[in-house]
Tab-separated table of C-alpha atoms in Angstrom:
chain	number	residue	atom	x	y	z
A	23	GLY	CA	-0.006	0.009	0.011
A	24	GLN	CA	0.841	3.648	-0.214
A	25	SER	CA	1.420	4.000	3.509
A	26	ASN	CA	4.662	2.082	3.319
A	27	THR	CA	6.072	4.051	0.352
A	28	LYS	CA	9.298	5.885	1.199
A	29	ASN	CA	9.471	9.579	0.205
A	30	HIS	CA	12.058	9.036	-2.464
A	31	CYS	CA	9.929	6.408	-4.194
A	32	ILE	CA	7.269	9.070	-5.017
A	33	PHE	CA	9.631	10.339	-7.752
A	34	ILE	CA	10.023	7.045	-9.528
A	35	ASN	CA	7.007	4.893	-8.641
A	36	ILE	CA	4.114	7.149	-9.720
A	37	GLU	CA	1.129	5.056	-10.811
A	38	THR	CA	-0.462	5.325	-14.283
A	39	GLN	CA	-3.169	7.586	-12.805
A	40	LEU	CA	-0.853	10.160	-11.246
A	41	LEU	CA	-3.469	12.010	-9.199
A	42	PRO	CA	-6.742	10.420	-7.995
A	43	ASN	CA	-10.135	11.913	-8.850
A	44	GLN	CA	-11.206	11.849	-5.216
A	45	ILE	CA	-9.340	12.177	-1.937
A	46	LEU	CA	-11.112	10.702	1.110
A	47	THR	CA	-8.499	10.339	3.773
A	48	GLU	CA	-5.661	12.298	5.295
A	49	GLN	CA	-3.197	9.613	4.078
A	50	GLN	CA	-4.447	10.023	0.480
A	51	SER	CA	-4.137	13.795	0.833
A	52	LEU	CA	-0.515	13.307	2.024
A	53	VAL	CA	0.374	11.079	-0.900
A	54	VAL	CA	-1.159	13.538	-3.361
A	55	MET	CA	0.825	16.384	-1.827
A	56	LYS	CA	4.051	14.429	-2.142
A	57	LYS	CA	3.310	13.688	-5.808
A	58	LEU	CA	2.607	17.365	-6.501
A	59	LEU	CA	5.843	18.326	-4.782
A	60	ALA	CA	7.714	15.693	-6.891
A	61	ILE	CA	6.112	17.086	-10.077
A	62	ALA	CA	7.051	20.664	-9.116
A	63	VAL	CA	10.670	19.972	-8.164
A	64	SER	CA	11.153	17.710	-11.162
A	65	GLY	CA	9.614	20.256	-13.570
A	66	ILE	CA	11.834	23.028	-12.222
A	67	THR	CA	15.033	21.054	-12.534
A	68	TYR	CA	14.024	19.804	-16.014
A	69	LEU	CA	13.184	23.265	-17.367
A	70	ARG	CA	16.437	24.680	-15.972
A	71	GLY	CA	18.424	21.821	-17.497
A	72	LEU	CA	20.042	20.858	-14.258
A	73	PHE	CA	20.309	17.157	-15.086
A	74	PRO	CA	20.663	15.189	-18.298
A	75	GLU	CA	17.591	13.986	-20.138
A	76	ASP	CA	18.052	10.376	-19.020
A	77	ALA	CA	17.651	11.437	-15.377
A	78	TYR	CA	13.902	11.875	-16.070
A	79	GLY	CA	10.905	9.704	-16.890
A	80	SER	CA	7.758	11.022	-18.509
A	81	LYS	CA	4.251	10.663	-17.119
A	82	TYR	CA	0.925	12.355	-17.984
A	83	VAL	CA	-1.361	14.410	-15.765
A	84	ALA	CA	-4.680	15.378	-17.327
A	85	ASP	CA	-3.215	14.863	-20.822
A	86	GLN	CA	-0.200	17.064	-19.952
A	87	LYS	CA	3.252	15.415	-20.142
A	88	VAL	CA	5.360	15.947	-17.025
A	89	MET	CA	8.992	14.952	-16.544
A	90	ILE	CA	9.696	13.169	-13.253
A	91	LEU	CA	13.182	12.753	-11.799
A	92	LYS	CA	14.227	9.163	-11.316
A	93	GLU	CA	17.162	7.518	-9.474
A	94	GLU	CA	19.782	7.594	-12.313
A	95	ARG	CA	23.126	6.093	-11.219
A	96	SER	CA	25.059	8.129	-13.694
A	97	CYS	CA	23.706	11.360	-12.217
A	98	PRO	CA	24.524	11.639	-8.490
A	99	GLY	CA	22.882	15.066	-8.234
A	100	ALA	CA	19.549	13.678	-9.377
A	101	ILE	CA	19.792	10.857	-6.867
A	102	GLN	CA	20.419	13.392	-4.084
A	103	ILE	CA	17.286	15.336	-5.029
A	104	VAL	CA	15.200	12.174	-5.287
A	105	GLU	CA	16.348	10.961	-1.897
A	106	TRP	CA	15.533	14.314	-0.302
């Protein structure tokens, strides 16, 4: 379940449906907030060109493509951000 997901996994283990249509519990709200933070941080680093293209994976949110940082061994800086 989501309750056992470590913070850094949010960046790389985002489900096909990135954000749920309905949030019923505090835990679901926390998961959504972590995902939104991952999207925001990843988007900023991607647009600023801070890491190479292969440090990102692509997902879709409401038909909008977003780039999400992943743990890329060849990019220690990206790993540091993901683990944060």
